[in-house]
mmCIF file of C-alpha atoms in Angstrom:
data_model
loop_
_atom_site.group_PDB
_atom_site.id
_atom_site.type_symbol
_atom_site.label_atom_id
_atom_site.label_comp_id
_atom_site.label_asym_id
_atom_site.label_seq_id
_atom_site.Cartn_x
_atom_site.Cartn_y
_atom_site.Cartn_z
ATOM 1 C CA MET H 19 -4.425 -7.033 26.638
ATOM 2 C CA LYS H 20 -7.739 -5.824 25.323
ATOM 3 C CA LYS H 21 -6.184 -2.745 23.972
ATOM 4 C CA ILE H 22 -3.420 -4.677 22.154
ATOM 5 C CA TRP H 23 -6.151 -6.990 20.482
ATOM 6 C CA GLU H 24 -8.031 -4.080 19.275
ATOM 7 C CA LEU H 25 -4.851 -2.791 17.579
ATOM 8 C CA ILE H 26 -4.157 -5.993 15.907
ATOM 9 C CA LYS H 27 -7.597 -6.170 14.447
ATOM 10 C CA LYS H 28 -6.842 -2.865 13.030
ATOM 11 C CA GLY H 29 -3.875 -3.938 11.200
ATOM 12 C CA ASN H 30 -3.699 -4.232 7.352
ATOM 13 C CA ALA H 31 -5.710 -7.221 6.422
ATOM 14 C CA SER H 32 -4.037 -7.795 3.060
ATOM 15 C CA SER H 33 -0.590 -7.964 4.861
ATOM 16 C CA LEU H 34 -1.946 -10.712 7.227
ATOM 17 C CA TYR H 35 -3.325 -12.859 4.438
ATOM 18 C CA ALA H 36 0.043 -12.489 2.437
ATOM 19 C CA VAL H 37 1.989 -13.356 5.451
ATOM 20 C CA LEU H 38 0.053 -16.649 5.973
ATOM 21 C CA GLY H 39 0.049 -17.609 2.433
ATOM 22 C CA ASN H 40 3.800 -16.921 1.835
ATOM 23 C CA LEU H 41 4.732 -18.980 5.080
ATOM 24 C CA PHE H 42 3.317 -21.989 3.309
ATOM 25 C CA LEU H 43 4.631 -21.321 -0.178
ATOM 26 C CA VAL H 44 8.128 -20.517 0.873
ATOM 27 C CA ILE H 45 8.573 -23.828 2.428
ATOM 28 C CA PHE H 46 7.038 -25.609 -0.711
ATOM 29 C CA LYS H 47 8.931 -23.670 -3.231
ATOM 30 C CA GLY H 48 12.309 -24.204 -1.335
ATOM 31 C CA ILE H 49 11.798 -27.806 -1.429
ATOM 32 C CA ALA H 50 10.998 -27.653 -5.097
ATOM 33 C CA ALA H 51 14.088 -25.535 -5.829
ATOM 34 C CA PHE H 52 16.500 -27.782 -3.869
ATOM 35 C CA LEU H 53 15.231 -31.015 -5.531
ATOM 36 C CA SER H 54 14.875 -29.551 -9.079
ATOM 37 C CA GLY H 55 17.918 -27.229 -9.327
ATOM 38 C CA SER H 56 15.866 -24.859 -11.099
ATOM 39 C CA GLY H 57 17.055 -21.089 -11.196
ATOM 40 C CA ALA H 58 13.639 -19.857 -11.901
ATOM 41 C CA MET H 59 12.346 -21.971 -9.016
ATOM 42 C CA PHE H 60 15.025 -20.619 -6.850
ATOM 43 C CA ALA H 61 13.970 -17.027 -7.911
ATOM 44 C CA GLU H 62 10.455 -17.697 -6.784
ATOM 45 C CA ALA H 63 11.525 -19.188 -3.560
ATOM 46 C CA MET H 64 13.682 -16.066 -2.745
ATOM 47 C CA HIS H 65 10.780 -13.784 -3.763
ATOM 48 C CA THR H 66 8.282 -15.702 -1.610
ATOM 49 C CA GLY H 67 10.711 -15.544 1.343
ATOM 50 C CA ALA H 68 11.332 -11.884 0.912
ATOM 51 C CA ASP H 69 7.487 -11.352 0.728
ATOM 52 C CA ALA H 70 6.781 -13.370 3.922
ATOM 53 C CA VAL H 71 9.530 -11.237 5.789
ATOM 54 C CA ASN H 72 8.414 -8.018 4.249
ATOM 55 C CA GLN H 73 4.722 -8.333 5.005
ATOM 56 C CA PHE H 74 5.215 -9.712 8.523
ATOM 57 C CA PHE H 75 6.899 -6.247 9.285
ATOM 58 C CA VAL H 76 4.303 -4.291 7.302
ATOM 59 C CA PHE H 77 1.524 -5.907 9.410
ATOM 60 C CA ILE H 78 3.303 -5.025 12.642
ATOM 61 C CA GLY H 79 3.820 -1.376 11.312
ATOM 62 C CA SER H 80 0.148 -1.082 10.399
ATOM 63 C CA ILE H 81 -0.826 -1.941 13.906
ATOM 64 C CA LEU H 82 1.635 0.395 15.411
ATOM 65 C CA ALA H 83 0.386 3.215 13.017
ATOM 66 C CA GLU H 84 -3.088 2.892 14.329
ATOM 67 C CA ARG H 85 -2.122 4.282 17.506
ATOM 68 C CA LYS H 86 -3.831 7.374 18.854
ATOM 69 C CA PRO H 87 -1.917 10.711 19.239
ATOM 70 C CA THR H 88 -0.351 11.436 22.287
ATOM 71 C CA LEU H 89 1.006 14.501 24.093
ATOM 72 C CA ARG H 90 4.498 13.770 23.001
ATOM 73 C CA PHE H 91 3.416 12.777 19.314
ATOM 74 C CA PRO H 92 0.530 14.880 18.525
ATOM 75 C CA SER H 93 0.512 14.104 14.897
ATOM 76 C CA GLY H 94 -0.070 10.399 15.683
ATOM 77 C CA PHE H 95 1.937 7.430 14.501
ATOM 78 C CA GLY H 96 0.809 7.208 10.778
ATOM 79 C CA ARG H 97 4.269 7.664 9.280
ATOM 80 C CA LEU H 98 5.481 4.529 11.182
ATOM 81 C CA ILE H 99 4.028 2.336 8.532
ATOM 82 C CA ASN H 100 6.351 4.222 5.966
ATOM 83 C CA VAL H 101 9.171 3.400 8.123
ATOM 84 C CA PHE H 102 8.548 -0.333 8.226
ATOM 85 C CA CYS H 103 7.765 -0.314 4.512
ATOM 86 C CA MET H 104 11.330 1.047 3.758
ATOM 87 C CA GLY H 105 12.970 -1.615 5.748
ATOM 88 C CA ALA H 106 10.935 -4.011 3.588
ATOM 89 C CA VAL H 107 12.370 -2.279 0.426
ATOM 90 C CA ILE H 108 15.958 -3.116 1.690
ATOM 91 C CA VAL H 109 14.949 -6.881 1.977
ATOM 92 C CA ILE H 110 13.325 -6.810 -1.407
ATOM 93 C CA THR H 111 16.304 -5.199 -3.033
ATOM 94 C CA LEU H 112 18.885 -7.691 -1.444
ATOM 95 C CA MET H 113 16.663 -10.756 -2.543
ATOM 96 C CA ALA H 114 16.394 -9.167 -6.098
ATOM 97 C CA TYR H 115 20.182 -8.871 -6.371
ATOM 98 C CA GLU H 116 20.805 -12.488 -5.329
ATOM 99 C CA THR H 117 18.094 -13.631 -7.812
ATOM 100 C CA VAL H 118 19.577 -11.839 -10.680
ATOM 101 C CA LEU H 119 23.042 -13.258 -9.955
ATOM 102 C CA GLU H 120 21.462 -16.696 -9.923
ATOM 103 C CA GLY H 121 19.981 -16.284 -13.232
ATOM 104 C CA ILE H 122 23.206 -14.999 -14.791
ATOM 105 C CA HIS H 123 24.890 -18.089 -13.361
ATOM 106 C CA LEU H 124 22.446 -20.265 -14.808
ATOM 107 C CA ILE H 125 22.770 -18.799 -18.334
ATOM 108 C CA GLN H 126 26.454 -19.257 -18.263
ATOM 109 C CA HIS H 127 26.122 -22.865 -16.616
ATOM 110 C CA PRO H 128 22.714 -24.385 -17.599
ATOM 111 C CA ALA H 129 21.481 -26.931 -15.116
ATOM 112 C CA SER H 130 19.184 -29.870 -15.822
ATOM 113 C CA ILE H 131 15.840 -29.628 -14.197
ATOM 114 C CA GLY H 132 14.284 -32.418 -11.911
ATOM 115 C CA SER H 133 11.283 -33.032 -9.923
ATOM 116 C CA ILE H 134 9.009 -31.427 -12.681
ATOM 117 C CA TRP H 135 5.608 -32.468 -11.138
ATOM 118 C CA LEU H 136 6.776 -30.953 -7.758
ATOM 119 C CA ILE H 137 7.481 -27.720 -9.376
ATOM 120 C CA ILE H 138 4.051 -27.587 -11.356
ATOM 121 C CA LEU H 139 2.397 -28.416 -7.980
ATOM 122 C CA SER H 140 4.050 -25.629 -6.047
ATOM 123 C CA LEU H 141 3.841 -23.107 -8.634
ATOM 124 C CA GLY H 142 0.217 -23.913 -9.324
ATOM 125 C CA ALA H 143 -0.413 -23.393 -5.523
ATOM 126 C CA SER H 144 1.698 -20.083 -5.731
ATOM 127 C CA ILE H 145 -0.419 -18.802 -8.465
ATOM 128 C CA VAL H 146 -3.846 -19.779 -6.560
ATOM 129 C CA ILE H 147 -2.819 -18.281 -3.202
ATOM 130 C CA ASP H 148 -0.827 -15.159 -4.524
ATOM 131 C CA GLY H 149 -3.652 -14.537 -6.921
ATOM 132 C CA TYR H 150 -6.265 -14.673 -3.761
ATOM 133 C CA VAL H 151 -4.082 -12.207 -1.775
ATOM 134 C CA LEU H 152 -3.875 -10.007 -4.896
ATOM 135 C CA LEU H 153 -7.758 -9.970 -5.017
ATOM 136 C CA LYS H 154 -7.878 -9.236 -1.265
ATOM 137 C CA ALA H 155 -5.348 -6.302 -1.879
ATOM 138 C CA MET H 156 -7.563 -4.999 -4.599
ATOM 139 C CA HIS H 157 -10.573 -5.253 -2.440
ATOM 140 C CA GLU H 158 -8.616 -3.287 0.181
ATOM 141 C CA ILE H 159 -7.567 -0.491 -2.351
ATOM 142 C CA VAL H 160 -11.431 0.004 -3.191
ATOM 143 C CA LYS H 161 -12.430 -0.082 0.328
ATOM 144 C CA GLU H 162 -9.608 2.411 1.701
ATOM 145 C CA THR H 163 -10.058 4.870 -1.243
ATOM 146 C CA GLN H 164 -13.881 4.544 -1.206
ATOM 147 C CA THR H 165 -13.844 3.973 -5.105
ATOM 148 C CA LYS H 166 -17.293 3.841 -6.625
ATOM 149 C CA GLY H 167 -18.279 1.113 -8.989
ATOM 150 C CA LYS H 168 -19.176 -2.592 -8.836
ATOM 151 C CA GLY H 169 -16.848 -5.520 -8.990
ATOM 152 C CA LEU H 170 -12.924 -5.617 -8.884
ATOM 153 C CA SER H 171 -10.602 -5.297 -11.554
ATOM 154 C CA LEU H 172 -6.880 -4.620 -12.199
ATOM 155 C CA SER H 173 -7.305 -1.440 -14.060
ATOM 156 C CA ILE H 174 -9.553 -0.036 -11.122
ATOM 157 C CA ALA H 175 -6.865 -1.059 -8.538
ATOM 158 C CA LEU H 176 -3.989 0.410 -10.760
ATOM 159 C CA LYS H 177 -5.972 3.501 -11.003
ATOM 160 C CA ASN H 178 -6.432 4.104 -7.279
ATOM 161 C CA VAL H 179 -3.438 2.339 -5.576
ATOM 162 C CA ASN H 180 -1.583 5.508 -5.088
ATOM 163 C CA ARG H 181 -4.315 6.794 -2.579
ATOM 164 C CA ALA H 182 -4.433 3.426 -0.457
ATOM 165 C CA SER H 183 -2.282 2.826 2.569
ATOM 166 C CA PRO H 184 1.422 2.165 2.284
ATOM 167 C CA ALA H 185 0.980 -1.350 3.660
ATOM 168 C CA THR H 186 -1.796 -2.149 0.952
ATOM 169 C CA ARG H 187 0.227 -0.671 -1.937
ATOM 170 C CA LEU H 188 3.214 -2.819 -1.008
ATOM 171 C CA VAL H 189 1.117 -6.041 -0.561
ATOM 172 C CA PHE H 190 -0.538 -5.179 -4.054
ATOM 173 C CA TYR H 191 2.637 -4.508 -5.907
ATOM 174 C CA GLU H 192 4.452 -7.498 -4.537
ATOM 175 C CA ASP H 193 1.636 -10.021 -5.093
ATOM 176 C CA LEU H 194 1.035 -8.564 -8.634
ATOM 177 C CA VAL H 195 4.638 -9.434 -9.354
ATOM 178 C CA ALA H 196 4.448 -12.833 -7.292
ATOM 179 C CA THR H 197 1.554 -14.037 -9.337
ATOM 180 C CA SER H 198 3.005 -13.006 -12.790
ATOM 181 C CA GLY H 199 6.404 -14.217 -11.720
ATOM 182 C CA ALA H 200 5.074 -17.737 -10.763
ATOM 183 C CA ILE H 201 3.276 -18.100 -14.361
ATOM 184 C CA LEU H 202 6.608 -16.942 -15.912
ATOM 185 C CA ALA H 203 8.633 -19.396 -13.864
ATOM 186 C CA LEU H 204 6.327 -22.149 -14.844
ATOM 187 C CA VAL H 205 6.442 -21.427 -18.437
ATOM 188 C CA ALA H 206 10.283 -20.934 -18.471
ATOM 189 C CA ILE H 207 10.783 -24.170 -16.545
ATOM 190 C CA LEU H 208 8.600 -26.197 -18.900
ATOM 191 C CA MET H 209 10.345 -24.806 -21.913
ATOM 192 C CA THR H 210 13.589 -25.561 -20.377
ATOM 193 C CA ARG H 211 12.642 -29.243 -19.617
ATOM 194 C CA PHE H 212 11.059 -29.932 -22.892
ATOM 195 C CA THR H 213 13.103 -28.011 -25.457
ATOM 196 C CA PRO H 214 16.777 -28.077 -26.486
ATOM 197 C CA ILE H 215 17.089 -24.284 -25.319
ATOM 198 C CA LYS H 216 18.328 -24.389 -21.616
ATOM 199 C CA VAL H 217 18.680 -20.720 -20.990
ATOM 200 C CA PHE H 218 14.947 -20.023 -20.510
ATOM 201 C CA ASP H 219 15.342 -20.869 -16.810
ATOM 202 C CA GLY H 220 18.065 -18.350 -16.056
ATOM 203 C CA ILE H 221 16.363 -15.779 -18.215
ATOM 204 C CA ALA H 222 13.154 -16.086 -16.243
ATOM 205 C CA ALA H 223 15.062 -15.825 -12.865
ATOM 206 C CA ILE H 224 16.787 -12.487 -14.291
ATOM 207 C CA ILE H 225 13.367 -11.209 -15.274
ATOM 208 C CA ILE H 226 11.703 -12.078 -11.824
ATOM 209 C CA GLY H 227 14.589 -10.384 -9.943
ATOM 210 C CA LEU H 228 14.305 -7.252 -12.067
ATOM 211 C CA MET H 229 10.351 -7.262 -11.393
ATOM 212 C CA MET H 230 11.393 -7.587 -7.626
ATOM 213 C CA GLY H 231 13.714 -4.435 -8.180
ATOM 214 C CA GLY H 232 11.012 -2.728 -9.759
ATOM 215 C CA VAL H 233 8.630 -3.210 -6.989
ATOM 216 C CA ALA H 234 11.431 -2.113 -4.567
ATOM 217 C CA PHE H 235 12.020 1.139 -6.403
ATOM 218 C CA ARG H 236 8.294 1.940 -6.568
ATOM 219 C CA VAL H 237 7.544 1.123 -2.935
ATOM 220 C CA GLY H 238 10.678 2.957 -1.761
ATOM 221 C CA TYR H 239 9.744 6.038 -3.725
ATOM 222 C CA ASP H 240 6.070 5.948 -2.530
ATOM 223 C CA ASN H 241 7.135 5.646 1.154
ATOM 224 C CA MET H 242 10.043 8.075 0.983
ATOM 225 C CA VAL H 243 7.562 10.745 -0.201
ATOM 226 C CA GLY H 244 5.291 9.623 2.716
ATOM 227 C CA LEU H 245 8.202 10.196 5.206
ATOM 228 C CA ILE H 246 8.866 13.752 3.915
ATOM 229 C CA GLY H 247 5.154 14.716 4.143
ATOM 230 C CA VAL H 248 2.866 14.725 1.093
ATOM 231 C CA SER H 249 -0.206 16.642 0.271
ATOM 232 C CA ALA H 250 -3.263 14.522 -0.090
ATOM 233 C CA PRO H 251 -4.685 13.509 -3.628
ATOM 234 C CA LYS H 252 -7.094 16.010 -5.537
ATOM 235 C CA GLU H 253 -9.981 13.847 -4.663
ATOM 236 C CA VAL H 254 -9.359 14.013 -0.948
ATOM 237 C CA GLU H 255 -8.960 17.679 -1.281
ATOM 238 C CA ASP H 256 -12.134 18.104 -3.406
ATOM 239 C CA ASN H 257 -14.266 16.068 -0.887
ATOM 240 C CA VAL H 258 -12.968 18.351 2.004
ATOM 241 C CA SER H 259 -13.562 21.627 0.305
ATOM 242 C CA LYS H 260 -17.112 20.255 -0.728
ATOM 243 C CA ILE H 261 -18.070 19.663 2.779
ATOM 244 C CA ILE H 262 -16.682 22.982 3.869
ATOM 245 C CA LEU H 263 -18.329 24.995 1.109
ATOM 246 C CA SER H 264 -21.728 23.015 1.623
ATOM 247 C CA VAL H 265 -22.201 24.922 4.909
ATOM 248 C CA PRO H 266 -24.522 28.126 3.966
ATOM 249 C CA GLU H 267 -22.570 30.505 6.167
ATOM 250 C CA VAL H 268 -19.208 29.690 4.531
ATOM 251 C CA THR H 269 -18.512 32.072 1.618
ATOM 252 C CA ASP H 270 -15.045 30.991 0.631
ATOM 253 C CA ILE H 271 -11.946 29.000 1.472
ATOM 254 C CA ASN H 272 -9.006 31.475 2.016
ATOM 255 C CA LYS H 273 -6.299 28.808 2.390
ATOM 256 C CA MET H 274 -6.209 24.986 2.829
ATOM 257 C CA ARG H 275 -3.586 22.393 3.454
ATOM 258 C CA ILE H 276 -4.253 18.617 3.776
ATOM 259 C CA LEU H 277 -1.204 16.495 4.785
ATOM 260 C CA GLN H 278 -1.061 12.787 4.463
ATOM 261 C CA GLU H 279 0.062 10.820 7.505
ATOM 262 C CA GLY H 280 0.053 7.132 6.597
ATOM 263 C CA ARG H 281 -3.343 6.489 5.293
ATOM 264 C CA PHE H 282 -4.802 9.227 7.365
ATOM 265 C CA TYR H 283 -5.052 13.015 6.589
ATOM 266 C CA HIS H 284 -4.680 16.166 8.625
ATOM 267 C CA VAL H 285 -6.574 19.240 7.546
ATOM 268 C CA GLU H 286 -5.583 22.832 8.089
ATOM 269 C CA SER H 287 -7.834 25.646 6.582
ATOM 270 C CA TYR H 288 -8.742 29.254 7.000
ATOM 271 C CA ILE H 289 -12.613 29.706 6.110
ATOM 272 C CA GLU H 290 -14.323 32.933 5.222
ATOM 273 C CA LEU H 291 -17.867 33.435 6.816
ATOM 274 C CA LEU H 292 -20.711 35.788 6.039
ATOM 275 C CA PRO H 293 -20.071 39.356 7.588
ATOM 276 C CA GLY H 294 -21.922 40.236 10.716
ATOM 277 C CA LEU H 295 -22.010 37.025 12.476
ATOM 278 C CA THR H 296 -21.118 37.025 16.230
ATOM 279 C CA LEU H 297 -18.174 35.377 17.780
ATOM 280 C CA ALA H 298 -20.467 32.708 19.285
ATOM 281 C CA GLU H 299 -22.248 32.071 15.959
ATOM 282 C CA ALA H 300 -18.755 31.827 14.163
ATOM 283 C CA ASP H 301 -17.346 29.486 16.571
ATOM 284 C CA GLY H 302 -20.575 27.167 16.354
ATOM 285 C CA ILE H 303 -20.196 27.019 12.496
ATOM 286 C CA LYS H 304 -16.485 26.195 13.125
ATOM 287 C CA SER H 305 -17.325 23.343 15.481
ATOM 288 C CA ARG H 306 -19.809 22.064 13.096
ATOM 289 C CA ILE H 307 -17.716 21.999 10.074
ATOM 290 C CA ARG H 308 -14.954 20.259 12.222
ATOM 291 C CA ASP H 309 -17.149 17.690 13.245
ATOM 292 C CA GLN H 310 -18.391 16.842 9.755
ATOM 293 C CA LEU H 311 -14.839 16.595 8.610
ATOM 294 C CA LEU H 312 -13.946 14.078 11.478
ATOM 295 C CA ALA H 313 -16.780 12.065 10.773
ATOM 296 C CA SER H 314 -14.670 10.861 7.770
ATOM 297 C CA LYS H 315 -12.568 7.723 8.920
ATOM 298 C CA ASP H 316 -9.597 8.918 6.988
ATOM 299 C CA VAL H 317 -9.546 12.419 8.640
ATOM 300 C CA THR H 318 -7.930 12.284 12.064
ATOM 301 C CA ASP H 319 -6.981 15.961 12.819
ATOM 302 C CA VAL H 320 -8.826 19.251 11.799
ATOM 303 C CA THR H 321 -7.496 22.879 12.572
ATOM 304 C CA LEU H 322 -9.587 25.595 11.318
ATOM 305 C CA GLY H 323 -9.530 29.274 11.216
ATOM 306 C CA ILE H 324 -12.061 31.838 10.691
ATOM 307 C CA ILE H 325 -11.815 35.264 8.948
ATOM 308 C CA GLU H 326 -14.498 37.653 7.597
ATOM 309 C CA ASP H 327 -15.403 37.493 3.824
ATOM 310 C CA THR H 328 -12.719 39.442 1.834
ATOM 311 C CA GLY H 329 -14.872 39.969 -1.130
ATOM 312 C CA VAL H 330 -12.285 38.015 -3.128
ATOM 313 C CA GLN H 331 -13.052 34.405 -4.364
ATOM 314 C CA ASP H 332 -9.938 32.473 -3.514
ATOM 315 C CA TRP H 333 -11.432 28.907 -3.947
ATOM 316 C CA PRO H 334 -13.019 27.739 -6.803
ATOM 317 C CA LYS H 335 -16.692 26.957 -6.319
ATOM 318 C CA ILE H 336 -17.691 23.264 -6.649
ATOM 319 C CA GLY H 337 -20.589 22.241 -8.691
#
């Protein structure tokens, strides 16, 4: 039981916050959509329902992905989160399709909107809760990518989101759309209610559905790449090479490959050492480098090979 609880605590925090927030919002929005007959409100309820289901599975996947490697699975379980995220993509796609259909139907057959204060209250709550989860996801991006700088901003999150874990990426994209979609829905519903033009409601539903489809495509692509096996970002490669080349006895990096597994990295490298070292000395240097690399919480596996200096510079020197 203790081990299970330890795994749960390692689960993606952004996903957990998103699940709790969306469970409240989906009930609130569903009631508002039913009583008002608004297509944009229906789109918001569908989107929130999809988010709640998706992020629950992603949270479970993030827990399972934290399991340590075993003899049967020596590379660990990092890619499990990609599998769960691909399942979430299917749910988002289906919900997006239904939302677009509802929007088209409402453009063809506009409906009157009632319970306006309930709509304003539910969408206001959505903006606050989804906005809070979005901020938490931005904080996770900064934390996971070890981004330097003070404060949080959307530009910083967008710049570094590709280096965050699959679960955090999904929560960030979904709640970015959820927050902007709630604002769009609120504007469209007010315009439909208080102006003679009644198609804004259906148009907003279609736009929200298309944004959901865009999230599904982006998240699906990122996780498909992760399942195939993708090399680490250049920033990670530079940090690893800097650690290796900082050891005085290392003259060069002959070859290096860093593979991303979920949010973790596996490092494989051949390093060149000064000529004349004994086998024991070379082995000690290798162990020291491996320990330094494993000290990073994102590096879970290091395989190093040692060769004597070839006299040819294969890896660009840093600094």
